[in-house]
């Protein structure tokens, strides 16, 4: 059992606060929408419900066990915050995948796409960084066990899922990778929308994507450089989305 005041959890809390600010700056969410978590052993540090990202402090980040029990906090005078309403979805993803961090956004391009499409197709080969074309999970109310189940099902073989009329979820071996994938997903959705302006876009085939994955592995793209922004990683953990050759940052590719 990890202690709630372990260095790893303290680092996770600070990292969640800093990435929360980026979520707003990068346009992936507004106000207090969206949420993020980091797993440290048998505990999960997750952003609290209802606190604007600009006001969030490391002591506001909640700690829950993998079965959803909140740990007492006691780090701040205001008392304990409530974990994100999407905690069940985060925990379901940790249970079903090798994720060490989960990012949930309300980013506009994926939400717009989700309202009329059932999949984000391979408009660009960088989608291999997410495991391939990204599915749109059916609409289920926020915070529900049904939404958690729908997200996990649509994540099969992928490290990203779009939630119909809601947003998106990505995961990774650490928060830096999960966040980069959220940015990539939003960029791919935008690029697809732009392509539609010209007519029916060409979509890469499964064979073409497999070729990209094989070449990326051959070139060992994405092998982590020391000093990358992820502080304290979980590099030993398997990642179910890896079959897409997504072990690295898509931005490192040509
Ligand atoms: Zn949401």
GROMACS .gro file of C-alpha atoms and ligand atoms in nm:
model
  255
    1UNK     CA    1   0.000   0.000   0.000
    2UNK     CA    2   0.132   0.339  -0.095
    3UNK     CA    3   0.128   0.600   0.174
    4UNK     CA    4  -0.087   0.897   0.090
    5UNK     CA    5   0.206   1.128   0.153
    6UNK     CA    6   0.457   0.930  -0.055
    7UNK     CA    7   0.687   1.124  -0.285
    8UNK     CA    8   0.524   0.963  -0.586
    9UNK     CA    9   0.176   1.076  -0.486
   10UNK     CA   10   0.297   1.426  -0.399
   11UNK     CA   11   0.458   1.448  -0.743
   12UNK     CA   12   0.138   1.320  -0.904
   13UNK     CA   13  -0.068   1.586  -0.728
   14UNK     CA   14   0.163   1.866  -0.841
   15UNK     CA   15   0.167   1.728  -1.194
   16UNK     CA   16  -0.212   1.711  -1.207
   17UNK     CA   17  -0.236   2.077  -1.106
   18UNK     CA   18   0.012   2.184  -1.371
   19UNK     CA   19  -0.153   1.979  -1.648
   20UNK     CA   20  -0.496   2.106  -1.543
   21UNK     CA   21  -0.382   2.459  -1.621
   22UNK     CA   22  -0.262   2.338  -1.961
   23UNK     CA   23  -0.603   2.182  -2.026
   24UNK     CA   24  -0.755   2.530  -2.025
   25UNK     CA   25  -0.470   2.695  -2.212
   26UNK     CA   26  -0.478   2.430  -2.486
   27UNK     CA   27  -0.854   2.461  -2.528
   28UNK     CA   28  -0.926   2.103  -2.426
   29UNK     CA   29  -1.178   2.209  -2.162
   30UNK     CA   30  -1.340   2.517  -2.011
   31UNK     CA   31  -1.408   2.606  -1.646
   32UNK     CA   32  -1.379   2.293  -1.435
   33UNK     CA   33  -1.486   2.051  -1.710
   34UNK     CA   34  -1.279   1.743  -1.785
   35UNK     CA   35  -1.063   1.561  -1.534
   36UNK     CA   36  -0.734   1.375  -1.501
   37UNK     CA   37  -0.580   1.110  -1.283
   38UNK     CA   38  -0.249   0.939  -1.216
   39UNK     CA   39  -0.207   0.592  -1.073
   40UNK     CA   40   0.061   0.527  -0.812
   41UNK     CA   41   0.062   0.164  -0.713
   42UNK     CA   42  -0.275   0.081  -0.561
   43UNK     CA   43  -0.385   0.442  -0.528
   44UNK     CA   44  -0.514   0.694  -0.780
   45UNK     CA   45  -0.466   1.070  -0.753
   46UNK     CA   46  -0.757   1.240  -0.931
   47UNK     CA   47  -0.866   1.599  -0.985
   48UNK     CA   48  -1.149   1.716  -0.761
   49UNK     CA   49  -1.503   1.793  -0.870
   50UNK     CA   50  -1.614   2.150  -0.916
   51UNK     CA   51  -1.290   2.342  -0.862
   52UNK     CA   52  -1.184   2.571  -1.144
   53UNK     CA   53  -0.844   2.468  -1.276
   54UNK     CA   54  -0.704   2.811  -1.209
   55UNK     CA   55  -0.787   2.773  -0.841
   56UNK     CA   56  -0.670   2.415  -0.793
   57UNK     CA   57  -0.387   2.338  -0.550
   58UNK     CA   58  -0.202   2.009  -0.499
   59UNK     CA   59  -0.383   1.961  -0.168
   60UNK     CA   60  -0.717   1.968  -0.353
   61UNK     CA   61  -0.627   1.660  -0.557
   62UNK     CA   62  -0.815   1.359  -0.420
   63UNK     CA   63  -0.680   1.013  -0.347
   64UNK     CA   64  -0.891   0.703  -0.406
   65UNK     CA   65  -0.822   0.332  -0.393
   66UNK     CA   66  -0.868   0.119  -0.704
   67UNK     CA   67  -1.213   0.017  -0.576
   68UNK     CA   68  -1.318   0.380  -0.539
   69UNK     CA   69  -1.279   0.440  -0.165
   70UNK     CA   70  -1.162   0.793  -0.096
   71UNK     CA   71  -0.871   0.833   0.141
   72UNK     CA   72  -0.882   1.094   0.412
   73UNK     CA   73  -0.691   1.401   0.308
   74UNK     CA   74  -0.621   1.641   0.589
   75UNK     CA   75  -0.379   1.850   0.387
   76UNK     CA   76  -0.579   2.172   0.376
   77UNK     CA   77  -0.785   2.383   0.614
   78UNK     CA   78  -1.089   2.382   0.386
   79UNK     CA   79  -1.136   2.011   0.430
   80UNK     CA   80  -1.162   1.731   0.184
   81UNK     CA   81  -1.265   1.783  -0.176
   82UNK     CA   82  -1.493   1.547  -0.370
   83UNK     CA   83  -1.322   1.336  -0.637
   84UNK     CA   84  -1.420   1.394  -0.999
   85UNK     CA   85  -1.765   1.268  -1.093
   86UNK     CA   86  -1.595   1.053  -1.358
   87UNK     CA   87  -1.390   0.861  -1.101
   88UNK     CA   88  -1.573   0.535  -1.193
   89UNK     CA   89  -1.464   0.575  -1.555
   90UNK     CA   90  -1.101   0.639  -1.457
   91UNK     CA   91  -1.098   0.335  -1.228
   92UNK     CA   92  -1.258   0.115  -1.494
   93UNK     CA   93  -0.983   0.213  -1.739
   94UNK     CA   94  -0.712   0.133  -1.484
   95UNK     CA   95  -0.877  -0.204  -1.425
   96UNK     CA   96  -0.902  -0.288  -1.795
   97UNK     CA   97  -0.573  -0.151  -1.931
   98UNK     CA   98  -0.212  -0.092  -1.835
   99UNK     CA   99  -0.281   0.281  -1.798
  100UNK     CA  100  -0.078   0.480  -1.547
  101UNK     CA  101  -0.258   0.807  -1.625
  102UNK     CA  102  -0.597   0.901  -1.772
  103UNK     CA  103  -0.703   1.233  -1.928
  104UNK     CA  104  -1.067   1.322  -1.993
  105UNK     CA  105  -1.136   1.632  -2.202
  106UNK     CA  106  -1.435   1.826  -2.329
  107UNK     CA  107  -1.254   1.938  -2.641
  108UNK     CA  108  -1.467   2.092  -2.917
  109UNK     CA  109  -1.343   1.910  -3.228
  110UNK     CA  110  -1.405   1.562  -3.089
  111UNK     CA  111  -1.741   1.661  -2.944
  112UNK     CA  112  -1.850   1.804  -3.279
  113UNK     CA  113  -1.737   1.487  -3.457
  114UNK     CA  114  -1.911   1.264  -3.201
  115UNK     CA  115  -2.246   1.420  -3.273
  116UNK     CA  116  -2.255   1.284  -3.628
  117UNK     CA  117  -1.989   1.012  -3.669
  118UNK     CA  118  -1.925   0.675  -3.513
  119UNK     CA  119  -1.549   0.681  -3.568
  120UNK     CA  120  -1.259   0.915  -3.631
  121UNK     CA  121  -1.101   0.761  -3.942
  122UNK     CA  122  -0.733   0.749  -4.030
  123UNK     CA  123  -0.700   1.086  -4.201
  124UNK     CA  124  -0.332   1.097  -4.101
  125UNK     CA  125  -0.087   0.822  -4.014
  126UNK     CA  126  -0.019   0.976  -3.672
  127UNK     CA  127  -0.341   0.805  -3.563
  128UNK     CA  128  -0.130   0.492  -3.517
  129UNK     CA  129  -0.012   0.670  -3.200
  130UNK     CA  130  -0.360   0.603  -3.062
  131UNK     CA  131  -0.376   0.244  -3.187
  132UNK     CA  132  -0.572   0.323  -3.506
  133UNK     CA  133  -0.909   0.477  -3.597
  134UNK     CA  134  -1.074   0.603  -3.277
  135UNK     CA  135  -1.423   0.477  -3.191
  136UNK     CA  136  -1.709   0.693  -3.068
  137UNK     CA  137  -1.869   0.528  -2.763
  138UNK     CA  138  -2.250   0.554  -2.735
  139UNK     CA  139  -2.397   0.834  -2.526
  140UNK     CA  140  -2.449   0.749  -2.158
  141UNK     CA  141  -2.499   1.001  -1.878
  142UNK     CA  142  -2.186   1.151  -1.722
  143UNK     CA  143  -2.060   0.991  -1.404
  144UNK     CA  144  -2.246   0.663  -1.462
  145UNK     CA  145  -2.121   0.305  -1.451
  146UNK     CA  146  -2.271   0.269  -1.798
  147UNK     CA  147  -2.044   0.541  -1.935
  148UNK     CA  148  -1.741   0.374  -1.775
  149UNK     CA  149  -1.835   0.043  -1.938
  150UNK     CA  150  -1.899   0.203  -2.278
  151UNK     CA  151  -1.564   0.383  -2.267
  152UNK     CA  152  -1.372   0.068  -2.176
  153UNK     CA  153  -1.541  -0.135  -2.450
  154UNK     CA  154  -1.462   0.125  -2.717
  155UNK     CA  155  -1.099   0.148  -2.597
  156UNK     CA  156  -1.025  -0.209  -2.702
  157UNK     CA  157  -0.688  -0.197  -2.879
  158UNK     CA  158  -0.678   0.183  -2.854
  159UNK     CA  159  -0.542   0.438  -2.612
  160UNK     CA  160  -0.816   0.691  -2.697
  161UNK     CA  161  -1.195   0.694  -2.713
  162UNK     CA  162  -1.445   0.963  -2.808
  163UNK     CA  163  -1.759   0.987  -2.592
  164UNK     CA  164  -2.066   1.082  -2.794
  165UNK     CA  165  -2.203   1.428  -2.711
  166UNK     CA  166  -1.957   1.451  -2.426
  167UNK     CA  167  -1.579   1.453  -2.491
  168UNK     CA  168  -1.283   1.219  -2.508
  169UNK     CA  169  -1.060   1.000  -2.293
  170UNK     CA  170  -0.697   0.906  -2.349
  171UNK     CA  171  -0.455   0.711  -2.136
  172UNK     CA  172  -0.082   0.651  -2.125
  173UNK     CA  173   0.215   0.523  -1.934
  174UNK     CA  174   0.227   0.859  -1.755
  175UNK     CA  175   0.041   1.188  -1.754
  176UNK     CA  176   0.266   1.344  -2.018
  177UNK     CA  177   0.186   1.068  -2.266
  178UNK     CA  178  -0.186   1.062  -2.187
  179UNK     CA  179  -0.199   1.440  -2.232
  180UNK     CA  180  -0.004   1.432  -2.558
  181UNK     CA  181  -0.255   1.180  -2.687
  182UNK     CA  182  -0.544   1.410  -2.595
  183UNK     CA  183  -0.379   1.685  -2.798
  184UNK     CA  184  -0.315   1.448  -3.088
  185UNK     CA  185  -0.675   1.327  -3.086
  186UNK     CA  186  -0.810   1.682  -3.098
  187UNK     CA  187  -0.567   1.770  -3.380
  188UNK     CA  188  -0.671   1.465  -3.580
  189UNK     CA  189  -1.041   1.551  -3.539
  190UNK     CA  190  -0.974   1.905  -3.656
  191UNK     CA  191  -0.770   1.786  -3.950
  192UNK     CA  192  -1.048   1.547  -4.052
  193UNK     CA  193  -1.305   1.829  -4.038
  194UNK     CA  194  -1.082   2.047  -4.255
  195UNK     CA  195  -1.037   1.764  -4.504
  196UNK     CA  196  -1.414   1.726  -4.534
  197UNK     CA  197  -1.428   2.083  -4.668
  198UNK     CA  198  -1.267   1.959  -4.990
  199UNK     CA  199  -1.500   1.666  -5.044
  200UNK     CA  200  -1.461   1.302  -4.953
  201UNK     CA  201  -1.113   1.260  -4.803
  202UNK     CA  202  -0.884   0.966  -4.870
  203UNK     CA  203  -0.858   0.743  -4.565
  204UNK     CA  204  -0.553   0.530  -4.491
  205UNK     CA  205  -0.613   0.155  -4.506
  206UNK     CA  206  -0.538  -0.092  -4.228
  207UNK     CA  207  -0.242  -0.220  -4.432
  208UNK     CA  208  -0.103   0.133  -4.467
  209UNK     CA  209  -0.138   0.190  -4.095
  210UNK     CA  210   0.029  -0.142  -4.018
  211UNK     CA  211   0.319  -0.038  -4.239
  212UNK     CA  212   0.355   0.287  -4.043
  213UNK     CA  213   0.348   0.100  -3.714
  214UNK     CA  214   0.614  -0.143  -3.831
  215UNK     CA  215   0.839   0.135  -3.958
  216UNK     CA  216   0.796   0.339  -3.640
  217UNK     CA  217   0.898   0.036  -3.437
  218UNK     CA  218   1.195  -0.027  -3.663
  219UNK     CA  219   1.308   0.330  -3.616
  220UNK     CA  220   1.231   0.303  -3.247
  221UNK     CA  221   1.031   0.622  -3.248
  222UNK     CA  222   0.898   0.725  -2.917
  223UNK     CA  223   1.164   0.569  -2.705
  224UNK     CA  224   1.172   0.793  -2.414
  225UNK     CA  225   1.447   1.047  -2.386
  226UNK     CA  226   1.572   1.127  -2.041
  227UNK     CA  227   1.452   1.462  -1.917
  228UNK     CA  228   1.114   1.439  -2.087
  229UNK     CA  229   0.840   1.638  -1.916
  230UNK     CA  230   0.694   1.336  -1.741
  231UNK     CA  231   0.821   1.338  -1.388
  232UNK     CA  232   0.845   0.997  -1.231
  233UNK     CA  233   0.708   0.763  -1.492
  234UNK     CA  234   0.560   0.418  -1.495
  235UNK     CA  235   0.759   0.294  -1.786
  236UNK     CA  236   0.752  -0.064  -1.668
  237UNK     CA  237   0.379  -0.088  -1.710
  238UNK     CA  238   0.234  -0.250  -2.016
  239UNK     CA  239   0.009  -0.048  -2.238
  240UNK     CA  240  -0.270  -0.214  -2.426
  241UNK     CA  241  -0.268   0.055  -2.688
  242UNK     CA  242   0.087  -0.031  -2.781
  243UNK     CA  243  -0.006  -0.244  -3.075
  244UNK     CA  244  -0.049   0.078  -3.264
  245UNK     CA  245   0.317   0.157  -3.221
  246UNK     CA  246   0.219   0.429  -2.982
  247UNK     CA  247   0.487   0.403  -2.724
  248UNK     CA  248   0.617   0.741  -2.808
  249UNK     CA  249   0.522   1.095  -2.859
  250UNK     CA  250   0.364   1.138  -3.199
  251UNK     CA  251   0.533   1.473  -3.231
  252UNK     CA  252   0.867   1.297  -3.254
  253UNK     CA  253   0.772   1.148  -3.588
  254UNK     CA  254   0.845   1.296  -3.926
  255LIG    ZN1  255  -1.691   1.490  -1.893
   0.00000   0.00000   0.00000
